mmCIF file of C-alpha atoms in Angstrom:
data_model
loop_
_atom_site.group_PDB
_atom_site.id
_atom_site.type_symbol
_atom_site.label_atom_id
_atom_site.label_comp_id
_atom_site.label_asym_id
_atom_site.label_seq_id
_atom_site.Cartn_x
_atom_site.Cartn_y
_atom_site.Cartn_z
ATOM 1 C CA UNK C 71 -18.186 -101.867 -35.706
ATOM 2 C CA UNK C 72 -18.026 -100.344 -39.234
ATOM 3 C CA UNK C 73 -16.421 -102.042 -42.160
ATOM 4 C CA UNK C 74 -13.576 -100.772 -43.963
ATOM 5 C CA UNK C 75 -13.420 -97.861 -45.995
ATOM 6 C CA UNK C 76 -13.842 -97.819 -49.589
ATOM 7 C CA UNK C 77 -12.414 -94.970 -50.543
ATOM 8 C CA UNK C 78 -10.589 -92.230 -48.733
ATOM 9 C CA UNK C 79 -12.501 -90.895 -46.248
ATOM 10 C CA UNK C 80 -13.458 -86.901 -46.462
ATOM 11 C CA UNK C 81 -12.423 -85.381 -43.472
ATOM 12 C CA UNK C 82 -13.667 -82.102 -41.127
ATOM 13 C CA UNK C 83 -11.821 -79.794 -39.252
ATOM 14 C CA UNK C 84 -13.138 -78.742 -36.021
ATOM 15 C CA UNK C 85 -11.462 -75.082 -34.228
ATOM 16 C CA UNK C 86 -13.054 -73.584 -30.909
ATOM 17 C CA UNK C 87 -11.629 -69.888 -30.478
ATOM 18 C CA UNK C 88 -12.040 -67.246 -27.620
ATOM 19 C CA UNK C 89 -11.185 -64.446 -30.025
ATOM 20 C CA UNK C 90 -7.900 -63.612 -29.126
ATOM 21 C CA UNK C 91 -5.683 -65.036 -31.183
ATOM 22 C CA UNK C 92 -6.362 -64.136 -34.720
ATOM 23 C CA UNK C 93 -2.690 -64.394 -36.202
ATOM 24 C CA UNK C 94 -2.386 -67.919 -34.435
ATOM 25 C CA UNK C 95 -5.977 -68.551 -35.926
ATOM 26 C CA UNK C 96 -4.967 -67.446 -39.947
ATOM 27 C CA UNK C 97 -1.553 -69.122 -39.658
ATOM 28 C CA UNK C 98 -3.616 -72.699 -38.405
ATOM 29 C CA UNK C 99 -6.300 -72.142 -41.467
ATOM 30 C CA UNK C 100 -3.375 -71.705 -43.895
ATOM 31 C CA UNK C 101 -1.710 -74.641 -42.862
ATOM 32 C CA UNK C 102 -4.809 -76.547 -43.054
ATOM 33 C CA UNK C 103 -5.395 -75.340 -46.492
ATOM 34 C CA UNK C 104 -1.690 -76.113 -47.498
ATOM 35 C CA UNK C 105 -2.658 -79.467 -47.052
ATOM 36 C CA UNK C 106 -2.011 -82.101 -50.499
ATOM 37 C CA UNK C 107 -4.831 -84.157 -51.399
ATOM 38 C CA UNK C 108 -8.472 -83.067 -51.045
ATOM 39 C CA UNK C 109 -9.801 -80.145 -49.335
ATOM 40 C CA UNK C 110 -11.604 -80.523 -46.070
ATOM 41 C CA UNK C 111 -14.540 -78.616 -44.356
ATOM 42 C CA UNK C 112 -13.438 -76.328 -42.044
ATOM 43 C CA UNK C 113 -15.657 -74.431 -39.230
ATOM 44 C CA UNK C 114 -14.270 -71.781 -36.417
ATOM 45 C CA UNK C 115 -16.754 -71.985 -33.685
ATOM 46 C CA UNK C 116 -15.964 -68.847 -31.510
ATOM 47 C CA UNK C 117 -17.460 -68.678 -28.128
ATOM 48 C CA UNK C 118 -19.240 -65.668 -26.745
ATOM 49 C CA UNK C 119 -17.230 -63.772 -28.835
ATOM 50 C CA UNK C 120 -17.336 -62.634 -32.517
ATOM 51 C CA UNK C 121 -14.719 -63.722 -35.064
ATOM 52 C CA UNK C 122 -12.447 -61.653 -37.250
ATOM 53 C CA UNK C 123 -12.503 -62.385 -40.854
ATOM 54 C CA UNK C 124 -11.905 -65.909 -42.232
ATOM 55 C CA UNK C 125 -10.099 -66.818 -45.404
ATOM 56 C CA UNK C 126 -12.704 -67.918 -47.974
ATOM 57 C CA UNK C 127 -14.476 -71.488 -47.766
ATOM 58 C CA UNK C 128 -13.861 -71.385 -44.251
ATOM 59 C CA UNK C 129 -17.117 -71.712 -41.841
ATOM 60 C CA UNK C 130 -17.697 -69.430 -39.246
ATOM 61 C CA UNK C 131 -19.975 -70.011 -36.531
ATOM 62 C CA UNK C 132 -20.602 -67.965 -33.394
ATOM 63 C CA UNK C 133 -21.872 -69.416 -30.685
ATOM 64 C CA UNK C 134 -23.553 -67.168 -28.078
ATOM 65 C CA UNK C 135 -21.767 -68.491 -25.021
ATOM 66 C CA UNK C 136 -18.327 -70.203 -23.575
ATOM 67 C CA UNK C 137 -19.896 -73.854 -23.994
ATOM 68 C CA UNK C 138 -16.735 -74.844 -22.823
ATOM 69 C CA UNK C 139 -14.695 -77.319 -24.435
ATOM 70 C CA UNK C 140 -16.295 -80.593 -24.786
ATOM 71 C CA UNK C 141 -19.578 -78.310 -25.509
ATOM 72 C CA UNK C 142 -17.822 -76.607 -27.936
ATOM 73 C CA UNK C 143 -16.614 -79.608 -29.836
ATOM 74 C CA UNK C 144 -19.932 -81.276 -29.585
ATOM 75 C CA UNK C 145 -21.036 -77.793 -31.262
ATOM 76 C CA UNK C 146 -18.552 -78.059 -34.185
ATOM 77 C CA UNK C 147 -19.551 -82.032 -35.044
ATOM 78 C CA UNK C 148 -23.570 -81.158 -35.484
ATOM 79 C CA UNK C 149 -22.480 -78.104 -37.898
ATOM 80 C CA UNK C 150 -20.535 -81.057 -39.451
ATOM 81 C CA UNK C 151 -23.414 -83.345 -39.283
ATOM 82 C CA UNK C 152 -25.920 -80.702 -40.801
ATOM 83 C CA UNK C 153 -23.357 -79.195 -43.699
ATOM 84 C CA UNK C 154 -22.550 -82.719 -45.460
ATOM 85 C CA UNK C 155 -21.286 -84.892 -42.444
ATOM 86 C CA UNK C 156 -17.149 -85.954 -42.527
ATOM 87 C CA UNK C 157 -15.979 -89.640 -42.357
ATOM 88 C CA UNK C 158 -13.775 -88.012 -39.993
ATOM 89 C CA UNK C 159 -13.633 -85.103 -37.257
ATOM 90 C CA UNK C 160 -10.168 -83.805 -36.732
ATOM 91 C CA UNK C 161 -9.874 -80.812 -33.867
ATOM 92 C CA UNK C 162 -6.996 -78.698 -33.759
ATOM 93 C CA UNK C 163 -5.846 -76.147 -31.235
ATOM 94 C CA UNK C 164 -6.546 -72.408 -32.557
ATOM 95 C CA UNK C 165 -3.145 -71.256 -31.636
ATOM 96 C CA UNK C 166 -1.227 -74.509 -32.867
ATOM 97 C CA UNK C 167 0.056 -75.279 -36.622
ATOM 98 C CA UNK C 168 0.172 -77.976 -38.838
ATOM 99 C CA UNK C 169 4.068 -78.101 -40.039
ATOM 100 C CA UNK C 170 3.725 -80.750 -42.675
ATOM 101 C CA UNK C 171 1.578 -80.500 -45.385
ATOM 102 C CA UNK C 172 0.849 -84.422 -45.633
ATOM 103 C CA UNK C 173 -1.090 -84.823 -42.425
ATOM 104 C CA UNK C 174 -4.519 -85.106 -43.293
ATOM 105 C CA UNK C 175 -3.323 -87.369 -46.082
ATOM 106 C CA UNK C 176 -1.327 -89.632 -43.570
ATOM 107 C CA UNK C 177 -4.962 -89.352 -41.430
ATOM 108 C CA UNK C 178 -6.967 -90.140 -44.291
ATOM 109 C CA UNK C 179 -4.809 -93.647 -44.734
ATOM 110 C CA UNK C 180 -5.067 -94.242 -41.205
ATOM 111 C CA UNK C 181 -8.976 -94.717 -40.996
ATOM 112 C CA UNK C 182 -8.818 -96.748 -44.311
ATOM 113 C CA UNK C 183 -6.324 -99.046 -42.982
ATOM 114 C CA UNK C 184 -8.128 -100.291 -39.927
ATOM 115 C CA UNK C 185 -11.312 -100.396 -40.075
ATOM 116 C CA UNK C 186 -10.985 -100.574 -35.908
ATOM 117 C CA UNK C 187 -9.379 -97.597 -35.104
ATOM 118 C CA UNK C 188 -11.506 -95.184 -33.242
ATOM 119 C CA UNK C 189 -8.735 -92.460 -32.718
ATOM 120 C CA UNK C 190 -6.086 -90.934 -33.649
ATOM 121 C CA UNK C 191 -3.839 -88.594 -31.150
ATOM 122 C CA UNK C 192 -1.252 -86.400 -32.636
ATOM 123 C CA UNK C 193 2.293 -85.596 -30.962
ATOM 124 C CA UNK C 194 2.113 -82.099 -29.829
ATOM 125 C CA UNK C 195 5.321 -80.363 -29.951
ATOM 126 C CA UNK C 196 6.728 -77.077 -29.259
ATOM 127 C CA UNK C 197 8.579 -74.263 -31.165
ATOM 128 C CA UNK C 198 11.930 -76.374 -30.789
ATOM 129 C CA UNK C 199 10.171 -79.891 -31.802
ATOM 130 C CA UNK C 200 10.272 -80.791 -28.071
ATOM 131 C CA UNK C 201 6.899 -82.336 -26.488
ATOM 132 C CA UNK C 202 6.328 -82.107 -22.977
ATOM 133 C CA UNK C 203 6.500 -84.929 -20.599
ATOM 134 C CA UNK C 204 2.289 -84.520 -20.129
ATOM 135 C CA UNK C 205 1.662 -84.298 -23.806
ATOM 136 C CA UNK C 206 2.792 -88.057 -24.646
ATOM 137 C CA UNK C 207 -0.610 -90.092 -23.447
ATOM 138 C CA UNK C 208 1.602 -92.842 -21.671
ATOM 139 C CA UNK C 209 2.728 -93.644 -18.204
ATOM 140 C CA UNK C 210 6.038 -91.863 -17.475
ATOM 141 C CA UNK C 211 6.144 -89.720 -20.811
ATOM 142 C CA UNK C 212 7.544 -92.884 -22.749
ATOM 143 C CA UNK C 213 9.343 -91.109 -25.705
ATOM 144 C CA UNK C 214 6.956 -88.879 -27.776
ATOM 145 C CA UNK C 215 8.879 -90.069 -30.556
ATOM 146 C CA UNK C 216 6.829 -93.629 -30.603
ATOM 147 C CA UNK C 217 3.929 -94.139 -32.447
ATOM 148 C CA UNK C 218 2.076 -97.322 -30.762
ATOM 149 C CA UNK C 219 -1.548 -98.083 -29.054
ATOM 150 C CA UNK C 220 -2.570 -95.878 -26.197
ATOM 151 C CA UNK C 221 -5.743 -96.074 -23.654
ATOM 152 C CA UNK C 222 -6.598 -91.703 -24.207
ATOM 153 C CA UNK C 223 -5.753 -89.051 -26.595
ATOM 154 C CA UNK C 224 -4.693 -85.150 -26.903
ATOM 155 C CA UNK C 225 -7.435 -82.943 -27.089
ATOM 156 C CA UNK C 226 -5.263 -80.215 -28.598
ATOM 157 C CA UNK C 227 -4.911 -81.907 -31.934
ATOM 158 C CA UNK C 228 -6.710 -85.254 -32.844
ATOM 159 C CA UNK C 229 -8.720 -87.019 -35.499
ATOM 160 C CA UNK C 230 -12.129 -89.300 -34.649
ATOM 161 C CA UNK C 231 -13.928 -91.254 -36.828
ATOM 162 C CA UNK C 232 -17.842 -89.722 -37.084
ATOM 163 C CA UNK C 233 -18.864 -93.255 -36.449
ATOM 164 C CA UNK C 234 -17.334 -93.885 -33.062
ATOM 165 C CA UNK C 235 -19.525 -90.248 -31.995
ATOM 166 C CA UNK C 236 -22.211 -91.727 -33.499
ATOM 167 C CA UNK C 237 -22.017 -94.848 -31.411
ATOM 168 C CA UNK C 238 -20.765 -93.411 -27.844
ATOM 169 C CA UNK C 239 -22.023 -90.433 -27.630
ATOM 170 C CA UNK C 240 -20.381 -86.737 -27.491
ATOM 171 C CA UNK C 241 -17.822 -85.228 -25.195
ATOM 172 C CA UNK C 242 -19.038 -85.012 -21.759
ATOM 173 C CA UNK C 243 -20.519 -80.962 -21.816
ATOM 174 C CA UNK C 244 -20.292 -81.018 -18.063
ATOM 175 C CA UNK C 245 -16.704 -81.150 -17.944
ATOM 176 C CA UNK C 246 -16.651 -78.053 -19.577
ATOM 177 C CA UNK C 247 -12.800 -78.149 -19.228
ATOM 178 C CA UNK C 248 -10.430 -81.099 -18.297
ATOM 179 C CA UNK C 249 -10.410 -84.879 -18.832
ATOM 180 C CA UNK C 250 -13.234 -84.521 -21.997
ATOM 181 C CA UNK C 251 -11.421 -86.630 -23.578
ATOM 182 C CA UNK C 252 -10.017 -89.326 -21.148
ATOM 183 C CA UNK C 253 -14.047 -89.621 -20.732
ATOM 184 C CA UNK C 254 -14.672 -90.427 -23.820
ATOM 185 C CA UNK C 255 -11.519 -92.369 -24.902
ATOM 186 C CA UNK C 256 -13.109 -94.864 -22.272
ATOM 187 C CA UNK C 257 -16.447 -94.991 -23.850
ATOM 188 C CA UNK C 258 -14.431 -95.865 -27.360
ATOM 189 C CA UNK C 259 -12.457 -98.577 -25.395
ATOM 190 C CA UNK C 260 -15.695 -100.235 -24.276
ATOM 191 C CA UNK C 261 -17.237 -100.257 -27.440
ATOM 192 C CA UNK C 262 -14.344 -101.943 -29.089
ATOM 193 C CA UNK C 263 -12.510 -99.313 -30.831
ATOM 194 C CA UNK C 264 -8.588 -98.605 -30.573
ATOM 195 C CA UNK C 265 -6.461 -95.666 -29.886
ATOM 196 C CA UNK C 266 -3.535 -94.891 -31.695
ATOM 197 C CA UNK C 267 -1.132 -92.265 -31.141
ATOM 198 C CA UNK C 268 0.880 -91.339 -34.341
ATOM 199 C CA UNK C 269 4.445 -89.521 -33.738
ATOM 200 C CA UNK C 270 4.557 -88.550 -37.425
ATOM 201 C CA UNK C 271 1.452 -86.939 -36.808
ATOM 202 C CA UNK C 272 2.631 -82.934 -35.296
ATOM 203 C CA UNK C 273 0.656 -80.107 -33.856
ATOM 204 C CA UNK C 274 3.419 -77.496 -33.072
ATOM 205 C CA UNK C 275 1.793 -75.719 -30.483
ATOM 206 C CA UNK C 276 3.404 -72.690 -28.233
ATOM 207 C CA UNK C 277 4.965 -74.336 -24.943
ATOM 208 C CA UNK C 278 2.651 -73.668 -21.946
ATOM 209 C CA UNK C 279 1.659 -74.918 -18.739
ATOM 210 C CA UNK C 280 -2.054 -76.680 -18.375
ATOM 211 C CA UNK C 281 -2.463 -73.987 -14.939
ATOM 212 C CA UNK C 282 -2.217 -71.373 -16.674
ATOM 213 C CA UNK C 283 -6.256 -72.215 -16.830
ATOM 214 C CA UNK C 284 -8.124 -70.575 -14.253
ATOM 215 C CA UNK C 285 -10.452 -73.428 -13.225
ATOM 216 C CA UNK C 286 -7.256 -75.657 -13.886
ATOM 217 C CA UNK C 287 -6.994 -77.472 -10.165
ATOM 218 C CA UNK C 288 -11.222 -77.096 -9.328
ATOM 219 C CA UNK C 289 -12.295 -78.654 -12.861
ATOM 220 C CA UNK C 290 -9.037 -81.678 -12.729
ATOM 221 C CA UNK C 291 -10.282 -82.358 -9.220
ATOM 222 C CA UNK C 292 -14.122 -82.412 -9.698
ATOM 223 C CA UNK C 293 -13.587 -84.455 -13.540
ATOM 224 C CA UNK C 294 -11.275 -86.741 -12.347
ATOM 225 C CA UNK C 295 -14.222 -87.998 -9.975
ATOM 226 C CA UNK C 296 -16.786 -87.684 -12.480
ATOM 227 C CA UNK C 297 -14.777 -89.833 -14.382
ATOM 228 C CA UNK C 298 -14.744 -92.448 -11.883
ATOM 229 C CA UNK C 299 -18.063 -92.222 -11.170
ATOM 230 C CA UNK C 300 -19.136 -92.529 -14.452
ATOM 231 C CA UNK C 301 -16.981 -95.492 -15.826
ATOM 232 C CA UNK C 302 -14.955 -97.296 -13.404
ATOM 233 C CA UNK C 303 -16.314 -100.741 -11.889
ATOM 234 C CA UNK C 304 -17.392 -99.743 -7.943
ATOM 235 C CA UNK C 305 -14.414 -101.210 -6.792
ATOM 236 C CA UNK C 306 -11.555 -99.479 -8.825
ATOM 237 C CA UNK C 307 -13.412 -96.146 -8.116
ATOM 238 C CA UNK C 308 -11.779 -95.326 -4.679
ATOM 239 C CA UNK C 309 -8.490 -96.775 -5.917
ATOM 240 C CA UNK C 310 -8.691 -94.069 -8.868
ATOM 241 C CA UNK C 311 -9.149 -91.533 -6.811
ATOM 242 C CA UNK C 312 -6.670 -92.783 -4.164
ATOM 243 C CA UNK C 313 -3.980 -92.339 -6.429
ATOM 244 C CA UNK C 314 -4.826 -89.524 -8.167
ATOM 245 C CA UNK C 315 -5.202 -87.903 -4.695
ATOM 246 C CA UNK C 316 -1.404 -89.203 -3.962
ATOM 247 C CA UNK C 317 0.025 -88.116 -7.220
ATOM 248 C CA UNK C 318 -1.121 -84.434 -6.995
ATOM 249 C CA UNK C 319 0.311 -84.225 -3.468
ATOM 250 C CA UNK C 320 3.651 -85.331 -4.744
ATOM 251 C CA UNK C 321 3.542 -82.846 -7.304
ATOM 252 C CA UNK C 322 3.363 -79.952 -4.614
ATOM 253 C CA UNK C 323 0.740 -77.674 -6.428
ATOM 254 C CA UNK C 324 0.435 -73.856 -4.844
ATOM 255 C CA UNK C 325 -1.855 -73.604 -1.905
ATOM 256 C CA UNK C 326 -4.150 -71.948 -3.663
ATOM 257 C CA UNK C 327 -3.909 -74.497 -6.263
ATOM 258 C CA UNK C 328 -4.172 -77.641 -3.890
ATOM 259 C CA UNK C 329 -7.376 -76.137 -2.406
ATOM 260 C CA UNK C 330 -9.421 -75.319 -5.302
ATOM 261 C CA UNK C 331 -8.379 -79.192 -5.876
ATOM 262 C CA UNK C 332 -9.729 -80.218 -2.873
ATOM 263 C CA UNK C 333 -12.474 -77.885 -3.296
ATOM 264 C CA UNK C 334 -13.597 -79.309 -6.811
ATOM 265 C CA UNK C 335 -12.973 -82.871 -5.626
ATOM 266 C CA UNK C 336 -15.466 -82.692 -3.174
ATOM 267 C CA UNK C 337 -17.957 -80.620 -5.518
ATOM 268 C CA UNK C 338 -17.205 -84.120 -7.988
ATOM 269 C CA UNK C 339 -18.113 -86.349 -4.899
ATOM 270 C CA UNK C 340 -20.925 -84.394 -3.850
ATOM 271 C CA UNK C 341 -22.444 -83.537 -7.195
ATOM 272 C CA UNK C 342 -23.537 -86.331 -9.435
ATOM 273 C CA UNK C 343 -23.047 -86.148 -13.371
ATOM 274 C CA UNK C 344 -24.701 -89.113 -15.010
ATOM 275 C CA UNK C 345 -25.057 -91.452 -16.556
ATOM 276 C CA UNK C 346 -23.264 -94.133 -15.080
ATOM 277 C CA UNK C 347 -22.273 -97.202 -17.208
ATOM 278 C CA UNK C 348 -19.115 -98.788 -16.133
ATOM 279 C CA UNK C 349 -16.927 -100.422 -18.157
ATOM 280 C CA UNK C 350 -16.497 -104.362 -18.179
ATOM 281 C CA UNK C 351 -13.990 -105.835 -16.807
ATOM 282 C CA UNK C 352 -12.501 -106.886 -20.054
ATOM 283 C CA UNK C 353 -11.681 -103.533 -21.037
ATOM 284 C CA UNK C 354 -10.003 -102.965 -17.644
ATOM 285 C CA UNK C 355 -8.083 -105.851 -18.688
ATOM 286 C CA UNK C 356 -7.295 -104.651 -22.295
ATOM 287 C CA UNK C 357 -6.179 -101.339 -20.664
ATOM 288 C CA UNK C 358 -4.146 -102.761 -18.285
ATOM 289 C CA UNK C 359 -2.288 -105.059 -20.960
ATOM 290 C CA UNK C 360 -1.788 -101.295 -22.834
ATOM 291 C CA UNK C 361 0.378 -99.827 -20.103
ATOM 292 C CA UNK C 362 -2.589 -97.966 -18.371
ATOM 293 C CA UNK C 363 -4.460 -99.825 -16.360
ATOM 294 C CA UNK C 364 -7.523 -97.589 -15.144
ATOM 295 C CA UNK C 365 -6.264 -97.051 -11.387
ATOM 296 C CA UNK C 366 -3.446 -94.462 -12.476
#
């Protein structure tokens, strides 16, 4: 575990674009560059495709193919790593917006504070200030309102500290979409870190549905098993998936939807995606005493 922070930590933005949404993408890098306090790096990472012009002192990198998203992020932290480094990686959404202008300063004290926290998960809210029952990273949708602990984070708009990458590893590439980060909010779990989710901490981002993905219901069936597979003690893996199983039946998906489920559940049982290091038991435990124990 690293030791506190001396001074305030310098901070790097991370943005993954498909090229399509170049007013969303200006009005994110002004935000980001209304921000008080000192500048941080920035670097657009657009993938397959080529970008449109960036404001000045803004990175642009293009990568030569859809990485996916976990690739892509893993992308954006080694340009970090080989331009200077960051105390901090903070990835943001290419079509959300930062509405305050004292966010990375608010992140910045975060990290200082406690020298255990891992991560930091912003509240992701929509035109009206409303966030959606999924985007609150607690059992039931617990009001989005309260800042507290949490066991996983929102990839659309949170902050890591370079050291907890450093220590677990990157975002599973293999996912390539859907539960990156649950998989690695684990790993940071295990290794002694903490999770918080910060309410005063806003993404406004357009209100959408998570199917409007194409490989939506194959990738969430195939990851969620990976996921098992990868971290859960033998036992708690069929539970996992027992109830995950359960749960997406109650939520009566399309047919079409429920079989490319099926169909990428299967492709996660039949398909292995190492390596396998389960979690101990005590972290099931500190989960658990969270409001998420690793079953649901």
């Amino acid at each position: 575990m690293s030791g506190p922070l001396t001074d305030m930590p310098t901070v790097g933005v991370v943005i993954l674009t498909m090229g399509d949404r170049e007013k969303e993408l200006r009005a994110l890098l002004d935000s980001v560059a209304a921000q008080h306090g000192d500048p941080a790096t920035v670097v657009v990472l657009a993938q397959g495709v080529k970008l449109p012009g960036l404001p000045d002192g803004v990175a642009a990198v293009e990568l030569p193919e859809n990485l996916g998203i976990p690739g892509g992020r893993n992308a954006g932290v080694q340009w970090l790593r080989e331009h200077g480094g960051a105390d901090v990686v903070l990835v943001l959404d290419d079509d959300g917006l930062l509405p305050q202008t004292d966010t990375l300063r608010l992140v910045r004290e975060a990290f200082t504070a406690n020298p255990r926290l891992g991560i930091v998960g912003f509240r992701i809210a929509d035109e009206e200030g409303i966030s959606q029952r999924r985007h609150v990273p607690r059992l039931g949708g617990a009001d989005p309102l309260v800042s507290g602990p949490v066991t996983t984070f929102l990839g659309g708009a949170h902050a890591i500290r370079m050291h907890v990458i450093d220590q677990v590893g990157d975002f599973p590439a293999q996912f390539f979409y859907a539960h990156e980060e649950t998989d690695f909010a684990w790993r940071a779990l295990d290794a002694g870190w903490e999770i918080d989710y910060r309410a005063d901490l806003v993404l406004t981002h357009p209100r959408t549905a998570a199917s409007r993905h194409a490989v939506y219901y194959r990738n969430t069936g195939r990851n969620r098993v990976w996921l098992a597979k990868r971290h859960l003690p033998a036992v708690l893996v069929p539970v996992y998936l027992a109830a995950w199983a359960a749960y997406t039946l109650v939520q009566r998906p399309p047919l079409a939807g429920l079989k490319s489920w099926w169909a990428g559940f299967f492709e996660g049982v039949r398909v292995p995606c190492p390596p396998r290091r389960p979690m101990r038991w005590r972290t099931v435990w500190r989960m658990t005493r969270l409001g998420r124990p690793p079953v649901i």
